[in-house]
Short mmCIF file of C-alpha atoms in Angstrom, two decimals:
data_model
loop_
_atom_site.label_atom_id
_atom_site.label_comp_id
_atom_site.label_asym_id
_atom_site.label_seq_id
_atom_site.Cartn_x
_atom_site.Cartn_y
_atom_site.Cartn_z
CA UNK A 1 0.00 0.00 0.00
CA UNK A 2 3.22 2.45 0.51
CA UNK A 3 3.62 2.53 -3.37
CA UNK A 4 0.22 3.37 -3.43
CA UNK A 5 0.56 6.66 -1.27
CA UNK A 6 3.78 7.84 -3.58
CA UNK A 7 2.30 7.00 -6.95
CA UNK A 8 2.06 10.23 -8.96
CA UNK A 9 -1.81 10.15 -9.41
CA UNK A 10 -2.19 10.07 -5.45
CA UNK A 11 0.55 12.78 -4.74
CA UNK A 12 -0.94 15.07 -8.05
CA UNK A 13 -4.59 14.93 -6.55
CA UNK A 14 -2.59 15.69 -3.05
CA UNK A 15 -0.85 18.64 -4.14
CA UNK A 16 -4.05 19.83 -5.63
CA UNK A 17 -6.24 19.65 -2.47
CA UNK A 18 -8.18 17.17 -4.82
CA UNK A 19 -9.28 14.71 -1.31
CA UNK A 20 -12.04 13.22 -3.55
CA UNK A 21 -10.03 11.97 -5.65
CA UNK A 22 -7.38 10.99 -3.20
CA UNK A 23 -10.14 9.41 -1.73
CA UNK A 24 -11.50 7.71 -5.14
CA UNK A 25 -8.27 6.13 -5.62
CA UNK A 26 -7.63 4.26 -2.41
CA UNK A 27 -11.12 2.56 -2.76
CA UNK A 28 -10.27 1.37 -5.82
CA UNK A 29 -6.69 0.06 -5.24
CA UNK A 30 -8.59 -1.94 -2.31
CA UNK A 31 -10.98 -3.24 -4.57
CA UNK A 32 -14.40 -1.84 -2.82
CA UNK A 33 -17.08 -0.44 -4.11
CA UNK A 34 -18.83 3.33 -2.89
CA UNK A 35 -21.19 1.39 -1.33
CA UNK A 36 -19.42 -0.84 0.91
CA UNK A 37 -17.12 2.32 1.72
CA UNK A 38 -20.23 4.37 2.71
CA UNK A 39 -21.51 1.27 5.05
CA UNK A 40 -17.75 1.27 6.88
CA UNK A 41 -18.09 5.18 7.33
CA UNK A 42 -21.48 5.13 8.04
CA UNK A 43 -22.55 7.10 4.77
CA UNK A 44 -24.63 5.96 2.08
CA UNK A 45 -23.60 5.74 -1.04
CA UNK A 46 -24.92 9.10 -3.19
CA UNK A 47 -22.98 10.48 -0.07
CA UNK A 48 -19.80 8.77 -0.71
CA UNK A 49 -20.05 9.53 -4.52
CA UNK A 50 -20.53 13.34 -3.55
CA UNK A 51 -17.24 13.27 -1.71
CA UNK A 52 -15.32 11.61 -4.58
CA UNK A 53 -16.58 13.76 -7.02
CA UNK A 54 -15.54 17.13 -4.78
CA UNK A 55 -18.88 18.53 -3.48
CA UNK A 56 -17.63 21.60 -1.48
CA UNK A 57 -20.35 20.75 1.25
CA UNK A 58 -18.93 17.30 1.95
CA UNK A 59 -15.72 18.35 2.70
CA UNK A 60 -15.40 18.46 6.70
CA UNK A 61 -12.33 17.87 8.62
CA UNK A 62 -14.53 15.04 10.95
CA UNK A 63 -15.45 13.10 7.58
CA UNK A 64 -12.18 13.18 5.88
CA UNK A 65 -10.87 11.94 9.22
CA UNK A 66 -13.08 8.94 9.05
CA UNK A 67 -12.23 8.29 5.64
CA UNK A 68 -8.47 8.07 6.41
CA UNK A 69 -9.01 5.92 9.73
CA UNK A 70 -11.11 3.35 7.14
CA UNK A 71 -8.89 3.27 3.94
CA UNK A 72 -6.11 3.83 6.06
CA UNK A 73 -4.87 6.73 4.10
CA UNK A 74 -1.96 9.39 5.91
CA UNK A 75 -3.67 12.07 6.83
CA UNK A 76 -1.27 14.21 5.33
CA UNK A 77 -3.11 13.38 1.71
CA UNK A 78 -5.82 14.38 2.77
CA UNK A 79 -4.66 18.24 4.17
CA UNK A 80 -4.91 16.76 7.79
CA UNK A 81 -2.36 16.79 10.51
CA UNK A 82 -2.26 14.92 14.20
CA UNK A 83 -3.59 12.21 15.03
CA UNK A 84 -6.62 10.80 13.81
CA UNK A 85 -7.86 9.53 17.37
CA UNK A 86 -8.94 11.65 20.18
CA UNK A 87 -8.85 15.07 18.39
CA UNK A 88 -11.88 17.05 18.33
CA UNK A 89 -12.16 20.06 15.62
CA UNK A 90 -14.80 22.14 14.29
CA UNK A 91 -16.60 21.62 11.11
CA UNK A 92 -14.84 22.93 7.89
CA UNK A 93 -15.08 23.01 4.29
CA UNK A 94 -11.19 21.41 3.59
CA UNK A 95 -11.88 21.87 0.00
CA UNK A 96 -11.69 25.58 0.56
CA UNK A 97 -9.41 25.54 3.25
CA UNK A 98 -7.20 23.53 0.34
CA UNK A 99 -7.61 26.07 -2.14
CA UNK A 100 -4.93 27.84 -0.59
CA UNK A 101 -2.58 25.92 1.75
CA UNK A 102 -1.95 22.86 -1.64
CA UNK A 103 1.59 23.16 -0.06
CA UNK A 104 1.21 21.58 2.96
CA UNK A 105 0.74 18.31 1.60
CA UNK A 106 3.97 19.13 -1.25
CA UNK A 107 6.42 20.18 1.78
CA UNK A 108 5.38 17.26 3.52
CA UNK A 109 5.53 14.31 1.28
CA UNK A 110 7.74 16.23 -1.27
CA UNK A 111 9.93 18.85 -0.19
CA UNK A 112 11.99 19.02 -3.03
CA UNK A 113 8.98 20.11 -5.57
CA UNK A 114 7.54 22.96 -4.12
CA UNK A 115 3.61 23.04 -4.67
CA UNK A 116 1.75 25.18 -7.73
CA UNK A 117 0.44 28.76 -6.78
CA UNK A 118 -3.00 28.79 -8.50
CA UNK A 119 -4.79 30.50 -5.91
CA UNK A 120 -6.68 33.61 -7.70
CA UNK A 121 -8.21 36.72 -5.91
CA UNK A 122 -11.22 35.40 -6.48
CA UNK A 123 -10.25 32.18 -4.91
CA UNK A 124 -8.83 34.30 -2.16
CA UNK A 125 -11.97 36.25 -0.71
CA UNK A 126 -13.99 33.17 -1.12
CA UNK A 127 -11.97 31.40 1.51
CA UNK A 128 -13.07 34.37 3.68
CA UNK A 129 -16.76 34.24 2.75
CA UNK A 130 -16.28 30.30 3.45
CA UNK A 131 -15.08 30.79 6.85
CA UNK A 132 -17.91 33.67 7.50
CA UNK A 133 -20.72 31.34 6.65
CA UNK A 134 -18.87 29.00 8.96
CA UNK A 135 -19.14 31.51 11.43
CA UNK A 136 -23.01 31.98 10.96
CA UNK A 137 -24.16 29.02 12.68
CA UNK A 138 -22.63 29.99 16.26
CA UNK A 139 -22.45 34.07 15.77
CA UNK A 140 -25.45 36.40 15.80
CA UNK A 141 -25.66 38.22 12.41
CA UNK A 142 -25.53 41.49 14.11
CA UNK A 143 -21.67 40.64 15.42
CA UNK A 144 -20.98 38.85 11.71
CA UNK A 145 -22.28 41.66 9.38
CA UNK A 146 -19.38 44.61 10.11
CA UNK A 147 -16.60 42.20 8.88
CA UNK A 148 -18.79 40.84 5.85
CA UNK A 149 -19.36 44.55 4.97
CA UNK A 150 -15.77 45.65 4.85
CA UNK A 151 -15.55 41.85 2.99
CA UNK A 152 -18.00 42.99 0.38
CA UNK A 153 -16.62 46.46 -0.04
CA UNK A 154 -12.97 45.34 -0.24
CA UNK A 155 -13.99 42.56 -3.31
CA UNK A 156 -16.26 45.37 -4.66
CA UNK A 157 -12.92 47.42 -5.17
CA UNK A 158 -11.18 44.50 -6.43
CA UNK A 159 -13.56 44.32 -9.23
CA UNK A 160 -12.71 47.59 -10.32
CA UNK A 161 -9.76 47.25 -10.43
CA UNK A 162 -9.91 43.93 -11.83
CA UNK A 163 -7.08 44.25 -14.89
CA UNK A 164 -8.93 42.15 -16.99
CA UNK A 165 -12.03 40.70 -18.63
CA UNK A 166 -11.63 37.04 -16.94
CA UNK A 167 -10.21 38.24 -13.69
CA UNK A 168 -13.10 40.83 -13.62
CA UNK A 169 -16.29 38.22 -14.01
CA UNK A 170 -14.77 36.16 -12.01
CA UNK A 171 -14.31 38.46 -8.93
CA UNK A 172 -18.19 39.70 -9.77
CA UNK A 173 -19.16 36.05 -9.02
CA UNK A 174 -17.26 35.74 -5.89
CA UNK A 175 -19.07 39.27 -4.67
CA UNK A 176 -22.32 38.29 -5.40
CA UNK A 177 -21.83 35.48 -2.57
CA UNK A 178 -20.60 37.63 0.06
CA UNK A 179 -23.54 40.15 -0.86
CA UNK A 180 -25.73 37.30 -1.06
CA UNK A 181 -24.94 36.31 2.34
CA UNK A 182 -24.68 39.87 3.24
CA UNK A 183 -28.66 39.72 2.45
CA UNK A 184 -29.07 37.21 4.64
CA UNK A 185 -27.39 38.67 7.64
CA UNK A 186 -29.69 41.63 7.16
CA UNK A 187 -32.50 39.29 6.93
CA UNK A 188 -31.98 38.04 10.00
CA UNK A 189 -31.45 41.40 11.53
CA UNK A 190 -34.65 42.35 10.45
CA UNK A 191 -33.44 45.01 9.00
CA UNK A 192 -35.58 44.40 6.00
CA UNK A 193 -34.23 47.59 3.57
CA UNK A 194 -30.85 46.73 3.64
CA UNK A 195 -31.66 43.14 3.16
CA UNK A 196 -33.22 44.03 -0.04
CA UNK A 197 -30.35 46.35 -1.40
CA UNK A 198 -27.81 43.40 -0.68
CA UNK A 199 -30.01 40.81 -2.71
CA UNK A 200 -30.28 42.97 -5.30
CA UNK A 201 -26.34 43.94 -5.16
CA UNK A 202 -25.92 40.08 -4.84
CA UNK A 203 -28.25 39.31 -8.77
CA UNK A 204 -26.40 42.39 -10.33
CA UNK A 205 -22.86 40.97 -9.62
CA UNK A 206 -24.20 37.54 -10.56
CA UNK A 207 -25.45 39.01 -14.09
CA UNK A 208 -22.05 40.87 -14.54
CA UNK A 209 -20.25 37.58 -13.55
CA UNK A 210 -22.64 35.56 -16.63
CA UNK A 211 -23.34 32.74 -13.99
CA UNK A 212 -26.59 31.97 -14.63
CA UNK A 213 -27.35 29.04 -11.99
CA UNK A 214 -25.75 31.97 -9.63
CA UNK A 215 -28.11 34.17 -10.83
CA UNK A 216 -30.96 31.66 -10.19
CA UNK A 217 -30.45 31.04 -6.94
CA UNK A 218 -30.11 34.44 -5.89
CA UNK A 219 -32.91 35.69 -7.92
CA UNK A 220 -34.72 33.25 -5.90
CA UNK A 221 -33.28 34.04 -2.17
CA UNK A 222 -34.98 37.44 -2.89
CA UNK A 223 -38.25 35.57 -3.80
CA UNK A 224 -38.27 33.89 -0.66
CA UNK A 225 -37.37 37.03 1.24
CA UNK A 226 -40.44 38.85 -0.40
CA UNK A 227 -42.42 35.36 -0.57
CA UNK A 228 -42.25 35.63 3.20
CA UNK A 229 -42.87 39.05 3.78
CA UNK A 230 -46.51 38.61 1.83
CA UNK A 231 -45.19 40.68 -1.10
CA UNK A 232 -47.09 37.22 -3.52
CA UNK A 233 -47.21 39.37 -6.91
CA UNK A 234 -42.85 40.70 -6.55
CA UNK A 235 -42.31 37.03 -5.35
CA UNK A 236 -43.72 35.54 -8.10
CA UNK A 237 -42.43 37.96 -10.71
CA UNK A 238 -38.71 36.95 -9.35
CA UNK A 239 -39.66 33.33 -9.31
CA UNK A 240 -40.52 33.93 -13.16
CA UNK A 241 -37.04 35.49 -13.81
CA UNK A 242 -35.02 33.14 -11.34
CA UNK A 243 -36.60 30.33 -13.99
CA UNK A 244 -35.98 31.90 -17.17
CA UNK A 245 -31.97 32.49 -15.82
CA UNK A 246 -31.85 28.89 -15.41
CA UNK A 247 -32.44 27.75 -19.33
CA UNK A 248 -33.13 24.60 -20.98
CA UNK A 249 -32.44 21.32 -18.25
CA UNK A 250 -31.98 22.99 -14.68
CA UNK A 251 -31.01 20.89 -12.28
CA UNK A 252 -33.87 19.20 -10.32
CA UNK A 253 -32.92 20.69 -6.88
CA UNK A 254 -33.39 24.25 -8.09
CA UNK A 255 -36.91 23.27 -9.63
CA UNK A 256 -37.81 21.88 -6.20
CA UNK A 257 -36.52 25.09 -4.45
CA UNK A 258 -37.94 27.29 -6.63
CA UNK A 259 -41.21 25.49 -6.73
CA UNK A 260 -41.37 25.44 -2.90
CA UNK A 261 -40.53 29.53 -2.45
CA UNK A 262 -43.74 29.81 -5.32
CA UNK A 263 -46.18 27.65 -2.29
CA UNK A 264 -45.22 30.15 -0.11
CA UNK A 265 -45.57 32.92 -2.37
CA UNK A 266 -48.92 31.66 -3.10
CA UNK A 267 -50.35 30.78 0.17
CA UNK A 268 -49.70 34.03 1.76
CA UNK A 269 -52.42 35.48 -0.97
CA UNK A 270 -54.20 32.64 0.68
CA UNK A 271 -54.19 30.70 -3.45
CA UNK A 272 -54.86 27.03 -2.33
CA UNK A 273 -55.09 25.70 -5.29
CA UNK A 274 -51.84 27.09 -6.70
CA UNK A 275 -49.98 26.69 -3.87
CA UNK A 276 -50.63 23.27 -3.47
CA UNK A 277 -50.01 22.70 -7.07
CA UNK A 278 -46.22 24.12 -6.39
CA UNK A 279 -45.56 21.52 -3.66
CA UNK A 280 -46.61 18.91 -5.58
CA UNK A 281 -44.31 20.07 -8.35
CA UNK A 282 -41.31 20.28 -5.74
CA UNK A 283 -42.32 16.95 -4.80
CA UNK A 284 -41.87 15.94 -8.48
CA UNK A 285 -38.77 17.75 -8.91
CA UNK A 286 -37.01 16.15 -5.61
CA UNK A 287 -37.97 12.30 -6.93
CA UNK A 288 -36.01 13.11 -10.27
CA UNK A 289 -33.01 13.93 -8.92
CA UNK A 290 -31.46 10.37 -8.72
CA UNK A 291 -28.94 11.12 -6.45
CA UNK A 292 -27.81 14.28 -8.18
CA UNK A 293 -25.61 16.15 -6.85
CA UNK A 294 -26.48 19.67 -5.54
CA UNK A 295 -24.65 21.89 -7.84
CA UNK A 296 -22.98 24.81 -6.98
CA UNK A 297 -24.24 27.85 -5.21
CA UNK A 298 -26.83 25.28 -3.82
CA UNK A 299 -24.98 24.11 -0.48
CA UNK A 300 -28.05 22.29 0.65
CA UNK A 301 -29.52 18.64 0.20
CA UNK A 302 -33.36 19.56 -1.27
CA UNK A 303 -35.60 16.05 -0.57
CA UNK A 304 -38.88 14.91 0.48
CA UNK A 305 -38.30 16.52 4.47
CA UNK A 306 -37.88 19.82 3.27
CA UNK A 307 -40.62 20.08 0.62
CA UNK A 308 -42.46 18.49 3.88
CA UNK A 309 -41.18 21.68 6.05
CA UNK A 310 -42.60 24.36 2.91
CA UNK A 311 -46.19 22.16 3.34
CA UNK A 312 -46.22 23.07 6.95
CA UNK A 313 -44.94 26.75 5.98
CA UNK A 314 -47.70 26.67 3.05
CA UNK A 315 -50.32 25.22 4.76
CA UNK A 316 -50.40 26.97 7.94
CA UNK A 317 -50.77 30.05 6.21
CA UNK A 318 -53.92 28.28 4.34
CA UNK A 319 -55.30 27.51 7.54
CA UNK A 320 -55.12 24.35 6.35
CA UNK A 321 -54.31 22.81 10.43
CA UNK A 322 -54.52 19.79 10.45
CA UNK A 323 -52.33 19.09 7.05
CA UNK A 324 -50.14 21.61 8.91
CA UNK A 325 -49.47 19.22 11.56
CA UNK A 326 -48.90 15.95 9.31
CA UNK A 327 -46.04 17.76 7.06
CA UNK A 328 -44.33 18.40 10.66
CA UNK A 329 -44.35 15.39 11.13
CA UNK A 330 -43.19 14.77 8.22
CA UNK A 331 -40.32 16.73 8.18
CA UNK A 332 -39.14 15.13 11.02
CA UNK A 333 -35.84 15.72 12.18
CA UNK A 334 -35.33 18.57 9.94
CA UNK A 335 -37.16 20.54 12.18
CA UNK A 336 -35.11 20.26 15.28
CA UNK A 337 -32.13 21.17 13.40
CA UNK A 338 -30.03 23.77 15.31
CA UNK A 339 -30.72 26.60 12.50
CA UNK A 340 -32.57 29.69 12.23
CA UNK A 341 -34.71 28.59 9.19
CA UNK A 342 -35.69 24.81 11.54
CA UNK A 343 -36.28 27.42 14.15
CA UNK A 344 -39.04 29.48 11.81
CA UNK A 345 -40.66 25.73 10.53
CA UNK A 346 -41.16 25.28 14.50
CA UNK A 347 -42.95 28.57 15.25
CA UNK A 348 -45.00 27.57 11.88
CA UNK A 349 -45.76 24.41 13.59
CA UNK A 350 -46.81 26.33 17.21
CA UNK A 351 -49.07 28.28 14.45
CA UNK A 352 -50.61 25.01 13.34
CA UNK A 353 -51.66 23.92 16.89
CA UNK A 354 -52.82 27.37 18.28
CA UNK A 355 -55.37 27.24 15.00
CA UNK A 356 -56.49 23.99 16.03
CA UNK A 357 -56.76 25.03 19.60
CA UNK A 358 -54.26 23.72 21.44
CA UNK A 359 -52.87 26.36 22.94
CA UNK A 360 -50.61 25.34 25.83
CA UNK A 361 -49.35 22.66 22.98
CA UNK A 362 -48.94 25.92 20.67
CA UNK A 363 -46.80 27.90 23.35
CA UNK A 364 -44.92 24.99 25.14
CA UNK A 365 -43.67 24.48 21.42
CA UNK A 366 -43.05 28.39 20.95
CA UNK A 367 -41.32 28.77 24.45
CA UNK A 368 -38.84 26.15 23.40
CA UNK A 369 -37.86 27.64 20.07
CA UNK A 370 -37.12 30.79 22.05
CA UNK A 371 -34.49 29.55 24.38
CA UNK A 372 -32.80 28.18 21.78
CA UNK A 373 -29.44 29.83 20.12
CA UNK A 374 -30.66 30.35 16.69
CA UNK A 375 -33.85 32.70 18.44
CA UNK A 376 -31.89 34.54 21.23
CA UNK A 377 -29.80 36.60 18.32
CA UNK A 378 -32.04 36.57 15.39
CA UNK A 379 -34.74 39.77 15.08
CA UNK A 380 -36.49 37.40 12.38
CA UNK A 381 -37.38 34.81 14.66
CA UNK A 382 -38.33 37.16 17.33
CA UNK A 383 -40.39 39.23 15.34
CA UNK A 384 -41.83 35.82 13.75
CA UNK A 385 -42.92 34.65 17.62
CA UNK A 386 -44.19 38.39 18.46
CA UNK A 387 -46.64 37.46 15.13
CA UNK A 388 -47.46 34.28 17.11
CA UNK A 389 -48.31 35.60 19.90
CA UNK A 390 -50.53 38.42 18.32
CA UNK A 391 -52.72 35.49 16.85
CA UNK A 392 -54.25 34.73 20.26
CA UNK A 393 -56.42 36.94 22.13
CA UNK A 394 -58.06 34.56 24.97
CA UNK A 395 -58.37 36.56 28.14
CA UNK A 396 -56.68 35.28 31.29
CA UNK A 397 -53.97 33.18 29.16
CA UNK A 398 -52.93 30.22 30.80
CA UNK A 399 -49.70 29.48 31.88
CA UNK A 400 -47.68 28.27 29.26
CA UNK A 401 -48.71 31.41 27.34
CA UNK A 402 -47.55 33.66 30.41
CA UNK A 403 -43.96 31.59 30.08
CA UNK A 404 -43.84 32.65 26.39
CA UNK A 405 -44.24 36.12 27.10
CA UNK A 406 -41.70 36.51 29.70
CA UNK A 407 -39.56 34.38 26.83
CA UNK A 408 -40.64 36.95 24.44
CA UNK A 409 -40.26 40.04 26.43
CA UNK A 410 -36.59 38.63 27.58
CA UNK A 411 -35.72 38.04 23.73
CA UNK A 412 -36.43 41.76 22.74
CA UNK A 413 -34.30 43.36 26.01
#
């Protein structure tokens, strides 16, 4: 297996920060199949193909750690260092990460070739927006959106400067992520103008970059943002363009997600019919994908859970309860995620119950989404429960509504 580890195809997808295929190859010299790898790593097998085949969202230091302990591959190939057992780190995209430290695994294994400087500028500040999303999961948005400001204006000088053409476009791509994300930050802020100017900075810099699935999908985050805000006919006009950026065979995950933002567009002007028409086309949409990968700027697995999660989003706002209820269900474990947008699906959920009644059930379920991390920082969620709480007017509330109000009032201090 040592010649293995020094054949030039290894050390060249090494050098490259290419783990997938570093990966790839030691299955194959052992003769197993992506299946049977998944089943040792406890992966299926779409998963394992993902991986090989260098999805940026599979690429976490704790997986490419297992992957080395089961092929028995030096961690070094695989842009790790230390020992495999007993190390805890935090989740991180190493195929970014590799995009500019391809020498660690050269001066290791081959310090007499020095490694290839390909990085670009472009390649550059998306390491930083990389480690800023990273960031987003743990850090309220208010303490995240200063440094992804000076982030965004620092690339938006670079692509004024940009000396050429190529260099240009593709720096106009990498700031219409950061203002993308900038859009979200705002979002969650509640700070609903600037949300909007970011989006729109973020499909601008996508049309000047000619990246049309990049285009799409940010077309379509401002949907959603106006989708949810009960703006129906500017939701649906974006939804339109989002679809006509996307051309002739779009990839089934961005049917399903665009689908899914249309329910919501079209429940909140309370349009059954086409609403429910929409989820069953993002139903449609997530059963032809055939373990396609998620291309890129989708980050995000779309499947049967989270068109479950729009039904509850949809139907709620239908007043449709009790079909509400079964999509929770449904969605199952997607809704106890630790995120902001799980967090949102659970208030939708409280919704469901306090139509039906149940309003202890309703608040209990409320309460708890409120002392969780993902509420205590985010304006959206809080302003989402206040909108909760203004749907019941019973007189002497009962206790667990008293609990959410001191939860409430506590969350907007």
């Amino acid at each position: 297996m040592n010649a293995l580890w020094s054949s030039p195809a290894i050390l060249n997808a090494a050098i490259k920060g290419d783990t997938g295929a570093v990966i790839r190859l030691a299955r194959e010299a052992q003769g197993r199949s992506q299946a049977d790898l998944g089943a040792a790593c406890g992966y299926s097998q779409p998963v394992v193909s993902r991986i090989e085949r260098g999805q940026r969202h599979a690429y976490d230091i704790r997986i490419l750690r297992r992957f080395a302990q089961v092929l028995d591959i030096p961690p070094q190939l695989l842009g790790l260092s230390g020992p495999l057992d007993g190390v805890t780190e935090p989740p991180m995209n190493r195929r970014d990460f590799l995009a500019g430290t391809a020498g660690v695994v050269a001066s290791t294994l081959l310090p007499a070739i020095p490694a290839p400087s390909t990085e670009t500028v472009a390649d550059a500040l998306r390491l930083v927006t990389a480690t800023q999303r990273r960031l987003d999961g743990t850090m309220p948005s208010r303490d995240l959106a200063e440094p992804v400001l000076a982030h965004l204006r620092m690339t938006g000088r670079a692509v004024t400067t940009a000396a050429d053409l190529d260099t240009r476009t593709d720096l106009a791509a990498a700031l219409s992520e950061i203002a993308g994300f900038a859009g979200w930050l705002h979002w969650d802020m509640y700070d609903l103008g600037s949300a909007r100017r970011y989006y729109d900075v973020a499909i601008t810099s996508a049309h000047n970059a000619h990246d049309r699935l990049l285009g799409a999908y940010m077309t379509g985050s401002l949907a959603a943002f106006a989708a949810e805000l009960g703006d129906t006919p500017e939701a649906l006009t974006l939804l339109a363009a989002a679809h006509q950026q996307l051309g002739t065979n779009p990839p089934a995950i961005a049917i399903a997600w665009l689908s899914a933002v249309g329910a919501l567009a079209h429940a909140s002007a309370h349009d059954e019919r086409a609403a429910l028409a929409a989820l069953e086309h993002s139903q449609a949409a997530v059963e032809q994908q055939a373990g396609e990968s998620p291309p890129w700027p989708w980050v995000f697995a779309f499947d049967s859970a989270r068109v479950a999660a729009y039904r509850l989003a949809s139907t709620v706002r239908l007043g449709q309860t009790d079909t509400a209820v079964r999509a929770a269900y449904d969605a199952g474990p997607l809704l106890a995620a630790p995120t902001r947008q799980a967090a949102l699906w659970r208030l939708d959920h409280a919704d469901a119950h306090l139509q039906a009644g149940e309003v202890d059930y309703a608040f209990t379920i409320a309460t708890d989404v409120l002392d969780t991390s993902p509420a205590q920082h985010s304006a959206r969620i809080v302003n989402r429960a206040r909108a909760l709480r203004r749907g019941y007017a019973g007189h002497n509330p009962p206790s667990a509504v008293r609990r959410f109000d001191e939860r409430i009032s506590a969350a907007s201090a």
